[in-house]
Amino acid sequence: MSIPKAVHWNTSQISEIRPHCMNLNKNFLKQAGLFLLFVFGFWAISAVYLSPAIGGEKVLRQGDMQQSRLMRAEMDSFKARYGEYPGWTDGLFSGMPTNMVTGIPTGNMVYKSGVAELFHLVKTPFNFLFVAMLSMFILLLSSGVNRWLAAAGGIGYAFMTFSITSYEAGHITKVLAMGVAPGMLAGMVYLSRKYYLLGTALLGVFFTLTLGYFHYQIAYYAGIVVGIYILFEVVGSLLNKDIKHALLAGGLAVLSLTAGVMTNLGKIIDTQEYAKATMRGGSEVVSEVPKNGPRENNSQVASKGLDKEYAFAWSYSPVESFTLLIPRFVGGSSGESIGENEITNDDSRLPLYFGELRFTSGPVYIGAVFICLFILGIVTVIVLGKTDSQKYRLAKTIMWFSIAATAVSLILAFGRFFSLNNFLFDVLPYYNKFRTPMMAL
């Protein structure tokens, strides 16, 4: 048996390789530098928009947060005295475990690191805009979008009215979970483009963050969106007879999602166990008030989950969904400033909203420009349909996925106005634990 000789590199070969490696390093540093410039730009935009909060001089009223601070005063005083929270508090409802209130994730080191907030450098309240811009920016880059257009899309996503009005109401964890959710999809897109390492990392990190913000309804909707993308990707791989890629990408996606669940497993189990003792876990005692009685007197619990009427109370009607394009299609908010006027001689607030919701801080407005670009994008992909290239195949997948995801989001948001939701409420696992269907938008 002959022993292979050692490989010897001559001077000319080394001189040929060295410039190539230097070019790779320069290109990487250039790309990383440009990315960081956009990241700091998002930080600056967040700071400028919320400049009254710099230095803590002004804070948002946030009604839900005011109630939360009052209800958790007992446990906060306990922590101030003993250095840790008690296991139970009587300050909320009929009493509940404190880890259901604090939002502290158990074992989720990704969340604790604050990676999406530049490792906690971007502070509250600037973080909710920043993470949304960053997450959508990464998603659009994964789809091959020009950097400047991707930045514009990220800014537009962050400033959707539903995010702003939700944060103003104090729904902080909801808005943060909405903010990082696009990063999950970016991971899936990179996996479909065969960037397996980057896709796995992004999907794992952003899914872990989505769960870590402790708003499981947003995580549930985000999971539906990712599931739709996986479905289209699997169908595309089968049509292109690329079974190996489908199995590899699917396996890595499952691995990432499983890792995200495991890092939040303690909190998930605690929530599931506690929910059994709440109205979300149902009750053996169901109200016998007739369904045609006053709405506020109807039962809010059912035998296995929330009462359907209570869960569907905040449904977005099909007519009201036109606010995605026209913000004042059904008026404004339930208490909107009309400025100084000759009747009251001061800055009055009046209910300008006339939709089906009980009250609202504002519409779910995506943006007329974005809706037009969405339609233009569909037309463009269809017109270029004869182009047989990898870039076009990706565009076609994203187009059909976007249409399907939009349709599903609208159907779920319609709630009580769309009969299919009655079936989904009864059949989908854990779906009867959630309310406010309009959140799907």
Short mmCIF file of C-alpha atoms in Angstrom, two decimals:
data_model
loop_
_atom_site.label_atom_id
_atom_site.label_comp_id
_atom_site.label_asym_id
_atom_site.label_seq_id
_atom_site.Cartn_x
_atom_site.Cartn_y
_atom_site.Cartn_z
CA MET A 1 0.00 0.00 0.00
CA SER A 2 1.45 3.33 -1.00
CA ILE A 3 1.42 6.27 1.35
CA PRO A 4 0.05 9.46 -0.23
CA LYS A 5 2.54 12.25 -0.49
CA ALA A 6 2.04 15.48 1.37
CA VAL A 7 0.59 18.33 -0.64
CA HIS A 8 3.12 21.04 -1.33
CA TRP A 9 2.07 24.54 -2.30
CA ASN A 10 4.44 26.56 -4.40
CA THR A 11 4.82 30.29 -4.13
CA SER A 12 2.83 31.05 -7.28
CA GLN A 13 -0.19 29.06 -6.05
CA ILE A 14 -0.19 30.83 -2.70
CA SER A 15 0.08 34.22 -4.40
CA GLU A 16 -2.99 33.37 -6.49
CA ILE A 17 -5.08 32.36 -3.45
CA ARG A 18 -4.16 35.27 -1.20
CA PRO A 19 -5.85 38.06 -3.26
CA HIS A 20 -8.98 35.94 -3.55
CA CYS A 21 -9.21 35.53 0.25
CA MET A 22 -8.54 39.24 0.74
CA ASN A 23 -11.35 40.09 -1.67
CA LEU A 24 -13.70 37.79 0.23
CA ASN A 25 -12.80 39.47 3.53
CA LYS A 26 -13.21 42.94 2.06
CA ASN A 27 -16.59 42.02 0.57
CA PHE A 28 -17.78 40.54 3.87
CA LEU A 29 -16.69 43.62 5.82
CA LYS A 30 -18.38 45.86 3.26
CA GLN A 31 -21.66 43.92 3.43
CA ALA A 32 -21.56 43.81 7.25
CA GLY A 33 -20.82 47.52 7.42
CA LEU A 34 -23.71 48.42 5.13
CA PHE A 35 -26.05 46.21 7.16
CA LEU A 36 -24.99 47.91 10.41
CA LEU A 37 -25.55 51.34 8.86
CA PHE A 38 -29.17 50.44 8.15
CA VAL A 39 -29.53 48.97 11.65
CA PHE A 40 -28.33 52.19 13.28
CA GLY A 41 -30.59 54.11 10.91
CA PHE A 42 -33.59 52.18 12.26
CA TRP A 43 -32.45 53.04 15.77
CA ALA A 44 -32.24 56.74 14.86
CA ILE A 45 -35.74 56.73 13.29
CA SER A 46 -37.18 55.12 16.43
CA ALA A 47 -35.48 57.70 18.64
CA VAL A 48 -36.64 60.66 16.54
CA TYR A 49 -40.25 59.47 16.36
CA LEU A 50 -40.40 58.84 20.11
CA SER A 51 -38.12 61.72 21.09
CA PRO A 52 -40.43 62.98 23.89
CA ALA A 53 -39.57 59.77 25.77
CA ILE A 54 -35.80 60.43 25.69
CA GLY A 55 -34.55 60.94 29.22
CA GLY A 56 -37.82 59.70 30.69
CA GLU A 57 -39.39 63.15 30.62
CA LYS A 58 -42.63 61.90 29.09
CA VAL A 59 -44.28 58.49 29.04
CA LEU A 60 -47.29 57.07 27.26
CA ARG A 61 -50.39 56.65 29.40
CA GLN A 62 -51.08 53.08 28.17
CA GLY A 63 -54.30 52.11 29.94
CA ASP A 64 -53.54 48.40 30.14
CA MET A 65 -50.12 49.07 31.66
CA GLN A 66 -51.65 51.36 34.28
CA GLN A 67 -53.99 48.57 35.32
CA SER A 68 -51.11 46.10 35.30
CA ARG A 69 -48.96 48.26 37.57
CA LEU A 70 -51.82 48.60 40.04
CA MET A 71 -52.59 44.88 40.04
CA ARG A 72 -48.96 43.85 40.49
CA ALA A 73 -48.16 46.42 43.19
CA GLU A 74 -48.29 43.72 45.87
CA MET A 75 -45.70 41.50 44.21
CA ASP A 76 -43.47 44.45 43.27
CA SER A 77 -43.32 45.60 46.88
CA PHE A 78 -42.49 42.03 47.94
CA LYS A 79 -39.61 41.94 45.45
CA ALA A 80 -38.33 45.33 46.64
CA ARG A 81 -38.17 43.96 50.17
CA TYR A 82 -36.95 40.39 49.62
CA GLY A 83 -35.19 40.59 46.23
CA GLU A 84 -37.46 38.16 44.39
CA TYR A 85 -41.09 37.75 43.42
CA PRO A 86 -43.42 35.59 45.53
CA GLY A 87 -44.87 32.49 43.90
CA TRP A 88 -48.44 33.80 44.12
CA THR A 89 -50.24 37.13 44.13
CA ASP A 90 -53.79 38.02 45.17
CA GLY A 91 -53.69 41.30 43.24
CA LEU A 92 -55.07 39.92 39.97
CA PHE A 93 -58.45 38.27 39.47
CA SER A 94 -58.91 35.59 42.17
CA GLY A 95 -55.16 35.17 42.52
CA MET A 96 -52.61 33.75 40.12
CA PRO A 97 -48.95 32.62 39.86
CA THR A 98 -46.59 35.58 39.58
CA ASN A 99 -44.70 34.11 36.62
CA MET A 100 -47.93 34.53 34.62
CA VAL A 101 -47.66 38.26 35.27
CA THR A 102 -43.98 39.14 35.05
CA GLY A 103 -43.46 37.74 31.56
CA ILE A 104 -40.04 36.43 32.59
CA PRO A 105 -39.24 33.45 30.33
CA THR A 106 -37.68 30.41 31.97
CA GLY A 107 -34.53 29.21 30.23
CA ASN A 108 -34.89 31.37 27.12
CA MET A 109 -31.35 32.70 26.85
CA VAL A 110 -32.01 34.08 23.35
CA TYR A 111 -34.76 36.32 24.75
CA LYS A 112 -32.72 37.27 27.80
CA SER A 113 -29.76 38.27 25.60
CA GLY A 114 -31.87 40.93 23.87
CA VAL A 115 -30.30 40.04 20.52
CA ALA A 116 -33.07 41.71 18.48
CA GLU A 117 -32.65 44.90 20.53
CA LEU A 118 -28.88 45.13 19.96
CA PHE A 119 -28.34 43.21 23.20
CA HIS A 120 -30.51 45.62 25.22
CA LEU A 121 -28.88 48.77 23.84
CA VAL A 122 -32.24 49.80 22.32
CA LYS A 123 -34.42 50.51 25.34
CA THR A 124 -38.18 50.73 25.87
CA PRO A 125 -40.16 52.33 24.23
CA PHE A 126 -37.86 52.63 21.22
CA ASN A 127 -37.48 48.86 20.89
CA PHE A 128 -40.95 48.10 19.49
CA LEU A 129 -40.35 50.14 16.33
CA PHE A 130 -36.73 49.04 16.03
CA VAL A 131 -37.30 45.28 16.15
CA ALA A 132 -40.13 45.54 13.60
CA MET A 133 -37.94 47.48 11.16
CA LEU A 134 -34.99 45.13 11.63
CA SER A 135 -37.05 41.95 11.33
CA MET A 136 -38.90 43.01 8.16
CA PHE A 137 -35.65 44.37 6.69
CA ILE A 138 -34.07 40.91 7.09
CA LEU A 139 -37.13 39.22 5.57
CA LEU A 140 -37.03 41.44 2.48
CA LEU A 141 -33.28 40.97 2.09
CA SER A 142 -33.81 37.21 2.22
CA SER A 143 -36.19 37.57 -0.72
CA GLY A 144 -33.57 39.36 -2.83
CA VAL A 145 -34.98 42.87 -2.42
CA ASN A 146 -32.73 45.90 -2.89
CA ARG A 147 -31.41 47.25 0.44
CA TRP A 148 -33.11 50.62 0.17
CA LEU A 149 -36.45 49.12 -0.79
CA ALA A 150 -36.06 46.57 2.02
CA ALA A 151 -35.43 49.41 4.47
CA ALA A 152 -38.53 51.25 3.21
CA GLY A 153 -40.58 48.07 3.68
CA GLY A 154 -39.23 47.61 7.19
CA ILE A 155 -40.11 51.18 8.15
CA GLY A 156 -43.58 50.80 6.66
CA TYR A 157 -44.19 47.58 8.59
CA ALA A 158 -43.11 49.15 11.88
CA PHE A 159 -45.41 52.15 11.45
CA MET A 160 -48.60 50.26 10.63
CA THR A 161 -51.39 51.88 12.62
CA PHE A 162 -52.32 48.64 14.40
CA SER A 163 -48.82 48.49 15.91
CA ILE A 164 -48.94 52.12 17.03
CA THR A 165 -52.45 51.97 18.49
CA SER A 166 -51.74 48.63 20.18
CA TYR A 167 -48.62 50.02 21.84
CA GLU A 168 -50.52 53.13 22.91
CA ALA A 169 -53.09 50.85 24.58
CA GLY A 170 -50.31 49.02 26.46
CA HIS A 171 -50.27 45.77 24.45
CA ILE A 172 -46.48 45.72 24.58
CA THR A 173 -45.77 42.00 24.29
CA LYS A 174 -48.21 41.71 21.38
CA VAL A 175 -46.47 44.46 19.42
CA LEU A 176 -43.00 43.06 20.11
CA ALA A 177 -44.07 39.57 19.04
CA MET A 178 -45.56 41.06 15.87
CA GLY A 179 -42.28 42.91 15.34
CA VAL A 180 -39.99 39.86 15.34
CA ALA A 181 -42.37 37.49 13.51
CA PRO A 182 -41.10 38.40 9.97
CA GLY A 183 -37.67 37.10 10.97
CA MET A 184 -39.17 33.63 11.26
CA LEU A 185 -40.29 33.83 7.66
CA ALA A 186 -36.85 35.11 6.62
CA GLY A 187 -35.39 31.90 8.00
CA MET A 188 -37.81 29.87 5.87
CA VAL A 189 -36.95 31.88 2.73
CA TYR A 190 -33.22 31.34 3.24
CA LEU A 191 -33.84 27.62 3.74
CA SER A 192 -35.80 27.52 0.48
CA ARG A 193 -32.86 29.27 -1.23
CA LYS A 194 -30.54 26.56 0.16
CA TYR A 195 -28.76 28.85 2.63
CA TYR A 196 -29.23 26.09 5.17
CA LEU A 197 -27.04 27.36 8.02
CA LEU A 198 -28.27 30.96 7.87
CA GLY A 199 -31.90 29.90 7.44
CA THR A 200 -31.79 27.50 10.37
CA ALA A 201 -30.19 30.12 12.62
CA LEU A 202 -32.66 32.88 11.71
CA LEU A 203 -35.72 30.66 12.04
CA GLY A 204 -34.54 29.35 15.41
CA VAL A 205 -33.62 32.75 16.85
CA PHE A 206 -36.72 34.63 15.72
CA PHE A 207 -39.13 31.82 16.60
CA THR A 208 -37.57 31.64 20.06
CA LEU A 209 -38.03 35.42 20.41
CA THR A 210 -41.64 35.27 19.20
CA LEU A 211 -42.45 32.73 21.90
CA GLY A 212 -40.27 34.53 24.44
CA TYR A 213 -42.38 37.69 24.29
CA PHE A 214 -45.11 35.55 25.87
CA HIS A 215 -47.95 36.41 23.52
CA TYR A 216 -49.04 33.02 22.29
CA GLN A 217 -51.83 34.27 20.05
CA ILE A 218 -49.40 36.20 17.86
CA ALA A 219 -47.06 33.19 17.92
CA TYR A 220 -50.02 31.03 16.84
CA TYR A 221 -50.79 33.29 13.86
CA ALA A 222 -47.09 33.49 12.96
CA GLY A 223 -46.98 29.69 13.02
CA ILE A 224 -49.92 29.57 10.59
CA VAL A 225 -48.10 31.93 8.22
CA VAL A 226 -44.90 29.85 8.36
CA GLY A 227 -46.99 26.71 7.82
CA ILE A 228 -48.48 28.22 4.65
CA TYR A 229 -44.99 29.00 3.36
CA ILE A 230 -43.79 25.47 4.12
CA LEU A 231 -46.77 24.09 2.19
CA PHE A 232 -45.95 26.13 -0.93
CA GLU A 233 -42.25 25.31 -0.64
CA VAL A 234 -42.94 21.56 -0.37
CA VAL A 235 -45.27 21.67 -3.38
CA GLY A 236 -42.66 23.62 -5.36
CA SER A 237 -39.89 21.18 -4.46
CA LEU A 238 -42.04 18.23 -5.50
CA LEU A 239 -42.91 19.87 -8.82
CA ASN A 240 -39.21 20.53 -9.45
CA LYS A 241 -38.40 16.96 -8.31
CA ASP A 242 -35.98 18.28 -5.68
CA ILE A 243 -36.94 15.82 -2.94
CA LYS A 244 -33.54 15.95 -1.24
CA HIS A 245 -33.80 19.71 -0.75
CA ALA A 246 -37.38 19.44 0.55
CA LEU A 247 -36.40 16.82 3.13
CA LEU A 248 -33.27 18.70 4.23
CA ALA A 249 -34.99 22.10 4.50
CA GLY A 250 -38.02 20.58 6.22
CA GLY A 251 -35.86 18.70 8.71
CA LEU A 252 -33.86 21.80 9.58
CA ALA A 253 -37.07 23.82 9.98
CA VAL A 254 -38.48 21.23 12.38
CA LEU A 255 -35.18 21.26 14.29
CA SER A 256 -35.29 25.06 14.64
CA LEU A 257 -38.94 25.14 15.70
CA THR A 258 -38.38 22.33 18.22
CA ALA A 259 -35.41 24.19 19.72
CA GLY A 260 -37.56 27.31 20.05
CA VAL A 261 -40.28 25.39 21.87
CA MET A 262 -37.79 23.67 24.18
CA THR A 263 -36.24 26.97 25.30
CA ASN A 264 -39.70 28.18 26.33
CA LEU A 265 -41.04 24.83 27.53
CA GLY A 266 -41.23 25.72 31.21
CA LYS A 267 -43.36 28.81 30.56
CA ILE A 268 -45.52 26.98 28.02
CA ILE A 269 -46.27 24.17 30.48
CA ASP A 270 -47.00 26.64 33.30
CA THR A 271 -49.39 28.56 31.05
CA GLN A 272 -51.14 25.42 29.88
CA GLU A 273 -51.61 24.17 33.43
CA TYR A 274 -52.83 27.50 34.78
CA ALA A 275 -55.22 28.03 31.85
CA LYS A 276 -57.23 25.01 33.01
CA ALA A 277 -58.26 26.99 36.08
CA THR A 278 -59.30 30.08 34.13
CA MET A 279 -62.09 30.99 31.72
CA ARG A 280 -59.81 29.93 28.85
CA GLY A 281 -59.88 26.41 30.21
CA GLY A 282 -63.67 26.35 30.12
CA SER A 283 -66.04 25.51 32.92
CA GLU A 284 -68.57 22.88 33.87
CA VAL A 285 -70.88 25.73 34.85
CA VAL A 286 -72.30 27.27 31.66
CA SER A 287 -74.73 30.17 31.74
CA GLU A 288 -78.33 29.44 30.77
CA VAL A 289 -78.93 33.04 29.69
CA PRO A 290 -80.61 32.92 26.26
CA LYS A 291 -78.40 33.90 23.36
CA ASN A 292 -80.84 36.64 22.38
CA GLY A 293 -80.39 38.31 25.76
CA PRO A 294 -78.15 41.29 26.48
CA ARG A 295 -74.65 40.63 25.18
CA GLU A 296 -72.96 41.64 28.41
CA ASN A 297 -74.97 39.09 30.37
CA ASN A 298 -74.13 36.11 28.16
CA SER A 299 -71.74 33.43 29.37
CA GLN A 300 -68.05 34.08 28.83
CA VAL A 301 -67.03 30.47 29.37
CA ALA A 302 -67.81 27.20 27.67
CA SER A 303 -67.13 23.58 28.54
CA LYS A 304 -63.71 23.46 26.79
CA GLY A 305 -62.65 27.05 26.18
CA LEU A 306 -63.86 30.60 25.78
CA ASP A 307 -67.45 31.19 24.82
CA LYS A 308 -67.62 31.73 21.07
CA GLU A 309 -69.52 35.00 21.30
CA TYR A 310 -67.01 36.40 23.78
CA ALA A 311 -64.04 35.17 21.75
CA PHE A 312 -65.42 36.65 18.51
CA ALA A 313 -66.46 40.00 20.03
CA TRP A 314 -63.55 41.83 18.36
CA SER A 315 -64.12 40.57 14.83
CA TYR A 316 -63.25 42.77 11.86
CA SER A 317 -66.20 42.93 9.48
CA PRO A 318 -65.62 42.44 5.72
CA VAL A 319 -66.71 46.03 5.13
CA GLU A 320 -64.33 47.35 7.78
CA SER A 321 -61.43 45.46 6.20
CA PHE A 322 -61.29 48.22 3.57
CA THR A 323 -59.42 50.22 6.23
CA LEU A 324 -56.36 48.26 5.12
CA LEU A 325 -56.41 50.58 2.11
CA ILE A 326 -58.48 53.57 3.30
CA PRO A 327 -57.83 54.39 6.99
CA ARG A 328 -61.06 56.33 7.66
CA PHE A 329 -63.38 53.97 5.81
CA VAL A 330 -65.45 53.58 9.02
CA GLY A 331 -64.44 56.82 10.70
CA GLY A 332 -61.53 57.17 13.11
CA SER A 333 -61.18 56.14 16.74
CA SER A 334 -63.75 55.93 19.52
CA GLY A 335 -62.25 58.95 21.23
CA GLU A 336 -60.44 61.09 18.70
CA SER A 337 -59.09 64.58 19.12
CA ILE A 338 -60.85 67.07 16.87
CA GLY A 339 -58.75 70.02 17.99
CA GLU A 340 -60.00 73.36 19.24
CA ASN A 341 -63.47 74.21 18.00
CA GLU A 342 -66.08 76.92 18.37
CA ILE A 343 -68.49 74.70 20.34
CA THR A 344 -66.34 73.52 23.24
CA ASN A 345 -63.51 76.10 22.98
CA ASP A 346 -60.93 73.44 23.76
CA ASP A 347 -59.30 70.32 22.31
CA SER A 348 -62.26 67.93 22.45
CA ARG A 349 -62.33 64.18 21.85
CA LEU A 350 -65.32 62.66 20.07
CA PRO A 351 -66.30 59.13 18.95
CA LEU A 352 -65.73 59.30 15.19
CA TYR A 353 -65.77 55.51 14.73
CA PHE A 354 -68.95 53.91 13.33
CA GLY A 355 -67.86 50.32 12.66
CA GLU A 356 -68.88 47.00 14.25
CA LEU A 357 -66.30 46.96 17.06
CA ARG A 358 -67.32 48.03 20.56
CA PHE A 359 -64.57 50.67 20.54
CA THR A 360 -61.17 51.17 18.95
CA SER A 361 -58.10 53.39 19.12
CA GLY A 362 -57.80 53.37 15.34
CA PRO A 363 -58.06 51.26 12.19
CA VAL A 364 -55.84 48.46 10.92
CA TYR A 365 -54.25 50.45 8.10
CA ILE A 366 -51.55 48.75 6.03
CA GLY A 367 -51.02 51.65 3.64
CA ALA A 368 -52.35 52.58 0.21
CA VAL A 369 -48.83 52.57 -1.24
CA PHE A 370 -48.10 49.06 0.06
CA ILE A 371 -51.42 47.70 -1.18
CA CYS A 372 -50.74 49.15 -4.65
CA LEU A 373 -47.21 47.72 -4.65
CA PHE A 374 -48.63 44.34 -3.59
CA ILE A 375 -51.00 44.31 -6.58
CA LEU A 376 -48.23 45.59 -8.88
CA GLY A 377 -45.94 42.82 -7.66
CA ILE A 378 -48.55 40.17 -8.50
CA VAL A 379 -49.04 41.61 -11.99
CA THR A 380 -45.28 41.79 -12.56
CA VAL A 381 -44.70 38.13 -11.62
CA ILE A 382 -47.58 37.01 -13.85
CA VAL A 383 -46.30 39.08 -16.82
CA LEU A 384 -42.80 37.60 -16.41
CA GLY A 385 -44.30 34.13 -16.09
CA LYS A 386 -42.40 32.72 -19.05
CA THR A 387 -39.04 33.49 -17.51
CA ASP A 388 -37.48 30.21 -16.38
CA SER A 389 -34.97 31.18 -13.69
CA GLN A 390 -34.35 30.48 -10.03
CA LYS A 391 -35.10 34.11 -9.19
CA TYR A 392 -38.47 33.93 -10.90
CA ARG A 393 -39.35 30.62 -9.22
CA LEU A 394 -38.67 32.25 -5.84
CA ALA A 395 -40.80 35.27 -6.82
CA LYS A 396 -43.63 33.00 -7.94
CA THR A 397 -43.52 31.05 -4.67
CA ILE A 398 -43.58 34.29 -2.65
CA MET A 399 -46.44 35.63 -4.77
CA TRP A 400 -48.73 32.63 -4.24
CA PHE A 401 -47.73 32.42 -0.59
CA SER A 402 -48.52 36.13 -0.09
CA ILE A 403 -51.93 35.81 -1.71
CA ALA A 404 -52.77 32.75 0.40
CA ALA A 405 -51.47 34.30 3.65
CA THR A 406 -53.46 37.49 3.01
CA ALA A 407 -56.65 35.50 2.34
CA VAL A 408 -56.18 33.36 5.46
CA SER A 409 -55.49 36.45 7.60
CA LEU A 410 -58.65 38.14 6.38
CA ILE A 411 -60.78 35.04 6.96
CA LEU A 412 -59.49 34.63 10.52
CA ALA A 413 -59.94 38.35 11.23
CA PHE A 414 -63.59 38.23 10.08
CA GLY A 415 -64.39 36.03 13.11
CA ARG A 416 -68.15 35.95 13.68
CA PHE A 417 -68.78 37.48 10.25
CA PHE A 418 -67.48 34.38 8.42
CA SER A 419 -69.10 31.01 9.14
CA LEU A 420 -65.91 28.98 8.54
CA ASN A 421 -64.46 30.45 11.73
CA ASN A 422 -67.09 28.61 13.79
CA PHE A 423 -65.67 25.36 12.45
CA LEU A 424 -62.05 26.45 13.00
CA PHE A 425 -62.87 27.56 16.55
CA ASP A 426 -64.14 24.06 17.36
CA VAL A 427 -61.49 22.08 15.47
CA LEU A 428 -58.11 23.86 15.56
CA PRO A 429 -56.03 22.95 18.65
CA TYR A 430 -55.95 25.71 21.28
CA TYR A 431 -57.79 28.12 18.97
CA ASN A 432 -60.68 28.42 21.43
CA LYS A 433 -58.26 29.91 24.00
CA PHE A 434 -57.88 33.14 22.00
CA ARG A 435 -60.06 36.17 21.39
CA THR A 436 -59.84 39.32 19.26
CA PRO A 437 -59.76 37.70 15.79
CA MET A 438 -58.82 41.03 14.16
CA MET A 439 -55.34 40.47 15.61
CA ALA A 440 -54.74 38.06 12.70
CA LEU A 441 -54.33 41.07 10.42
#
